[in-house]
Amino acid sequence: MMVQLLKVHGSQNQFFILDQTQLKNKLSDQERVDLAKHITDEKAGLLNGADGLLVIDSSDHDGALGSMEVINTDGSIASMCGNGLRTVSRYLSEKYGKDEFKVQTQDSDLAVHKEADLAAGVPTFSVEISPVSFNKESLPFDNFGVDKIIDQPIPEFGVGVHFTALAVPNPHLIGFGNFKTMKPDGLRVLGSMLNHKNKYFPDGVNVSFAEVEGPNTLFVQTFERGVGMTNACGTGMSAASLAFCLNKPGMAEFEKTITVYNPGGMVKTRVHNNDGDYTIDLIGNATFTHTVDIDEAALHANDLSDAEVEETNEQDAYDQFVGALDNGRF
Ligand SMILES: N[C@H](CCC[C@H](N)C(=O)O)C(=O)O
């Protein structure tokens, strides 16, 4: 029986989507991890690979149209994926004909809704990023001698950079500085050092460098846990936006729209402060670039050799959207 996967992206953070409800027999945990590592591999995989596999399944939670599992390209499971959740939201919205609903994720059911297109031909969704925590146990982190890291220098991690650590709920370390003065390879070196189990972050951590470009305007680049350098990281940009509001109140405001540029384009965020209980809205594209038709048995066998790939016509519109961005970086 043929099954259709999608290749998608949120701000060019690329994923494959598999909707397990199509399958006669669902993939086992190991089959899903093996498939993720294979299909996203830039050489052995499909379409030069991707940053992860998003597995959709049914949900019996109130108001949820489905569930999302996030598998990084190295096979590790993440609790959340902001750019990916926008693409999953679009998939479920079109499957069920609804524009506002919830998606069940590992830690919580998150509110999502369709937004006005960011540009012609650029489907756009808003997704809730939460729960948020700064407690060391929630990332987790250790061996810094503190229970929270908020706007602090960590000399061994980078000179001229102030760091904030938070879980949204996947773990993020956000460094604010000036890309021109930061060591050019600083993000890659630090991201690689902290990517997997280490004495500071036992579960690894996503590392982002953020630069303030103006009032309510950031540029963020991320070295993702379990992936490496990506064009964008939705939870990373959301975490950076919250740190921006907390640490630079003169430049960023809660409840106001923040524009976050990244190497893959641009998203918008809005940080809500409910008496210290934070949630973030992440608004951005949900672009479907390819369909991938494959026999269910081949999926179980992790055999991609007969996969039939078709390109959609959506990337052109996204490229035009990026080309029209006016911050001088594109
Ligand atoms: N690499 C992340 C998961 C994907 C997050 C990112 N792609 C996003 O858009 O939030 C982690 O291991 O926590």
XYZ file of C-alpha atoms and ligand atoms in Angstrom:
343
model
C 0.000 0.000 0.000
C 1.433 3.410 -0.996
C 2.051 6.061 1.666
C 2.830 9.748 1.112
C 5.438 11.659 3.103
C 6.141 15.354 2.659
C 9.363 17.342 2.612
C 8.668 20.675 4.287
C 10.376 23.636 5.914
C 9.851 26.391 8.412
C 12.294 29.224 7.669
C 14.272 26.607 5.695
C 14.684 24.386 8.761
C 13.857 21.295 6.758
C 11.922 18.181 7.758
C 10.175 15.135 6.417
C 6.626 14.593 7.694
C 5.181 11.077 8.084
C 1.513 10.797 9.040
C 1.352 7.374 10.716
C -2.461 7.277 10.489
C -1.984 6.319 6.804
C -0.263 3.066 7.760
C -1.927 -0.330 8.137
C 0.763 -1.171 10.717
C 2.485 1.687 12.498
C 6.269 1.838 12.588
C 7.914 0.676 15.810
C 9.946 3.149 17.881
C 13.165 1.729 16.419
C 11.815 1.752 12.840
C 10.934 5.463 13.198
C 14.414 6.306 14.519
C 16.113 4.255 11.801
C 13.956 5.904 9.118
C 14.714 9.369 10.523
C 18.469 8.795 10.468
C 18.320 7.405 6.934
C 15.866 9.731 5.139
C 17.443 12.899 6.639
C 21.024 11.891 5.810
C 22.422 14.431 3.335
C 24.084 11.685 1.267
C 22.160 8.432 1.855
C 18.792 10.083 2.383
C 16.266 11.760 0.061
C 16.516 15.267 -1.425
C 19.891 16.011 0.220
C 18.450 15.075 3.594
C 16.827 17.271 6.242
C 17.153 18.365 9.875
C 14.698 15.842 11.249
C 11.613 13.652 10.851
C 8.244 14.779 12.242
C 5.891 11.875 12.914
C 2.199 12.697 13.094
C -0.239 10.364 14.809
C -3.767 10.544 16.133
C -4.592 12.143 19.471
C -7.485 11.620 21.866
C -6.717 14.845 23.740
C -9.455 17.506 23.834
C -9.178 19.883 20.884
C -6.104 18.177 19.437
C -6.242 17.160 15.746
C -3.115 15.029 16.066
C 0.206 14.480 17.802
C 3.756 15.344 16.752
C 6.938 13.384 17.539
C 10.287 15.093 16.751
C 13.256 12.940 15.730
C 16.546 14.764 15.062
C 18.758 13.653 12.211
C 21.039 11.816 14.671
C 18.048 9.778 15.860
C 17.630 11.596 19.177
C 14.076 12.483 20.222
C 13.253 16.110 21.075
C 10.300 17.319 23.128
C 9.514 20.171 20.747
C 10.223 21.722 17.349
C 8.829 25.174 16.631
C 9.476 25.400 12.891
C 8.293 21.819 12.500
C 5.113 22.416 14.470
C 4.069 25.098 11.972
C 4.349 22.606 9.111
C 2.508 19.898 11.075
C -0.202 22.462 11.883
C -0.655 23.271 8.180
C -0.794 19.557 7.331
C -3.507 18.906 9.960
C -5.370 22.131 9.059
C -5.640 21.010 5.425
C -6.407 17.397 6.362
C -9.323 18.313 8.635
C -10.367 21.706 7.226
C -9.809 23.595 10.487
C -7.802 26.800 11.061
C -7.512 26.761 14.859
C -6.883 23.723 17.066
C -4.290 22.050 19.296
C -1.452 19.664 18.559
C -0.393 17.125 21.180
C 3.373 17.268 21.754
C 5.561 15.365 24.194
C 5.066 17.730 27.122
C 1.828 19.584 26.331
C -1.010 20.244 23.883
C -0.129 23.453 22.054
C -2.530 25.965 20.490
C -1.952 26.626 16.786
C -3.776 28.678 14.178
C -3.536 29.739 10.564
C -2.270 33.285 10.030
C -2.435 35.617 7.027
C 0.294 34.622 4.551
C 3.611 36.399 5.265
C 3.796 36.936 1.488
C 1.969 35.701 -1.614
C 2.206 31.912 -1.798
C 3.806 31.609 1.676
C 1.355 29.714 3.926
C 1.787 30.970 7.493
C 0.903 29.544 10.902
C 1.204 30.679 14.514
C 2.159 28.089 17.137
C 2.364 28.256 20.924
C 5.798 27.641 22.412
C 5.466 26.452 26.001
C 5.947 25.419 28.787
C 8.917 27.668 29.617
C 11.315 27.175 32.526
C 14.637 28.670 33.629
C 15.216 26.087 36.368
C 18.375 24.024 35.975
C 16.395 20.805 36.383
C 14.223 21.574 33.354
C 17.026 21.680 30.775
C 18.887 20.089 32.657
C 22.194 21.858 33.354
C 24.752 21.577 36.156
C 28.267 22.546 37.264
C 27.831 26.285 36.874
C 27.324 26.820 40.589
C 23.951 28.520 39.951
C 20.348 27.365 39.622
C 19.515 29.792 36.792
C 21.544 31.372 33.982
C 19.965 34.682 32.971
C 22.013 37.309 31.111
C 25.325 36.102 32.544
C 28.838 35.937 31.095
C 30.280 32.399 30.974
C 33.918 33.137 30.088
C 34.762 29.559 29.155
C 31.919 29.667 26.626
C 32.705 32.894 24.817
C 34.100 36.355 25.368
C 31.821 39.382 25.050
C 28.723 37.188 25.176
C 25.974 37.132 27.842
C 24.111 33.825 28.128
C 20.585 32.802 29.132
C 19.557 29.150 29.575
C 15.917 28.073 29.310
C 13.697 25.145 28.356
C 10.787 25.754 25.957
C 10.516 22.834 26.792
C 13.517 21.587 24.785
C 16.804 22.994 26.143
C 18.358 26.213 24.826
C 21.463 28.255 25.623
C 21.170 31.730 24.101
C 24.216 33.991 23.753
C 23.697 37.705 23.043
C 26.550 39.558 21.429
C 27.747 41.115 18.235
C 28.431 38.627 15.453
C 31.185 40.880 14.158
C 33.109 40.745 17.446
C 32.266 37.125 18.308
C 34.788 34.513 17.173
C 33.594 33.579 13.651
C 33.516 29.887 14.470
C 32.413 30.456 18.070
C 28.899 29.136 17.627
C 30.004 25.975 15.842
C 32.738 25.280 18.433
C 30.439 25.850 21.429
C 27.493 24.087 19.795
C 29.627 21.045 19.005
C 31.048 20.946 22.540
C 27.595 21.024 24.164
C 25.631 19.081 21.514
C 25.501 15.744 23.285
C 25.954 14.571 26.903
C 28.514 16.815 28.639
C 29.333 17.914 32.194
C 27.253 21.088 31.850
C 24.207 19.797 29.912
C 23.663 16.044 30.489
C 21.066 15.897 27.678
C 22.994 18.249 25.385
C 21.633 21.698 24.462
C 20.693 23.789 21.419
C 23.086 26.762 21.259
C 22.039 30.053 19.630
C 23.861 33.340 19.093
C 21.570 36.360 18.925
C 22.344 39.888 17.769
C 20.066 42.880 18.391
C 19.372 44.576 15.046
C 17.033 47.257 16.380
C 13.927 47.755 18.531
C 12.042 44.408 18.650
C 14.391 43.084 15.943
C 16.868 40.195 16.270
C 19.127 38.034 14.134
C 19.489 34.481 15.515
C 21.599 31.552 14.357
C 21.492 28.135 16.041
C 23.701 25.059 16.292
C 20.991 22.519 17.024
C 21.271 19.570 19.378
C 21.231 16.339 17.405
C 21.512 18.184 14.077
C 24.253 20.836 13.813
C 24.104 24.276 12.192
C 20.631 24.870 10.754
C 19.052 27.700 8.746
C 16.737 28.415 11.641
C 15.545 26.907 14.924
C 12.004 27.837 15.894
C 12.315 27.096 19.609
C 15.725 28.777 19.554
C 14.322 31.981 18.044
C 11.423 31.865 20.506
C 13.763 31.377 23.481
C 15.962 34.219 22.195
C 12.906 36.491 21.934
C 11.988 35.830 25.564
C 15.580 36.466 26.676
C 15.508 39.662 24.559
C 12.419 40.946 26.412
C 13.819 39.992 29.810
C 17.388 41.225 29.367
C 16.978 44.273 27.126
C 13.692 45.887 28.194
C 14.593 49.113 26.430
C 14.857 47.317 23.092
C 12.212 44.608 23.302
C 8.691 44.549 24.711
C 6.430 41.813 25.903
C 3.199 41.461 23.865
C 4.734 43.362 20.930
C 5.642 41.657 17.636
C 9.358 40.863 17.401
C 10.942 40.288 13.982
C 13.560 37.542 14.044
C 15.817 37.235 11.024
C 17.807 34.028 10.532
C 19.929 32.477 7.770
C 16.778 30.846 6.337
C 14.628 33.981 6.270
C 12.436 35.565 8.924
C 9.795 34.709 11.510
C 7.850 36.786 13.999
C 7.378 36.148 17.704
C 5.240 37.575 20.470
C 6.256 36.950 24.082
C 3.500 36.808 26.689
C 4.304 37.441 30.351
C 1.544 36.173 32.606
C 3.080 37.170 35.953
C 6.305 35.361 35.257
C 4.581 32.479 33.500
C 5.833 32.918 29.909
C 4.522 31.647 26.592
C 5.705 32.632 23.132
C 3.804 32.786 19.836
C 5.999 31.741 16.895
C 4.614 32.962 13.553
C 6.170 31.949 10.259
C 5.965 30.015 7.021
C 4.922 26.396 6.618
C 6.199 25.506 3.156
C 5.718 22.089 1.533
C 8.440 21.550 -1.099
C 8.049 17.879 -2.140
C 5.798 14.850 -1.903
C 7.403 11.426 -1.402
C 5.336 8.351 -2.326
C 6.606 5.035 -0.997
C 5.276 1.566 -0.311
C 4.437 0.913 3.354
C 6.526 -2.269 3.376
C 9.541 -0.271 2.149
C 9.045 2.182 5.028
C 9.140 -0.680 7.528
C 12.260 -1.998 5.795
C 13.805 1.496 5.753
C 14.299 1.042 1.999
C 14.016 4.349 0.123
C 15.246 3.073 -3.239
C 11.790 3.103 -4.900
C 10.520 6.337 -3.355
C 8.766 8.554 -5.940
C 9.552 12.236 -5.379
C 7.578 15.162 -6.810
C 8.409 18.836 -6.317
C 5.609 21.267 -5.471
C 5.728 24.844 -6.742
C 5.997 26.484 -3.315
C 9.726 27.145 -2.973
C 9.709 29.901 -5.619
C 7.243 31.949 -3.575
C 9.352 31.436 -0.456
C 12.524 32.522 -2.293
C 10.730 35.687 -3.432
C 9.644 36.353 0.160
C 13.264 36.054 1.370
C 14.520 38.156 -1.559
C 12.188 40.972 -0.522
C 13.366 41.034 3.131
C 14.758 44.459 3.830
C 17.416 43.921 6.461
C 20.330 43.926 4.064
C 21.366 40.387 4.858
C 19.608 38.572 1.999
N 17.186 20.015 17.734
C 16.117 20.330 18.691
C 14.764 19.855 18.131
C 14.363 20.635 16.890
C 14.144 22.071 17.229
C 14.133 23.038 16.075
N 14.262 22.475 14.765
C 12.955 23.971 16.138
O 12.481 24.462 15.098
O 12.526 24.287 17.287
C 16.372 19.611 20.015
O 17.005 18.551 20.011
O 15.886 20.137 21.042
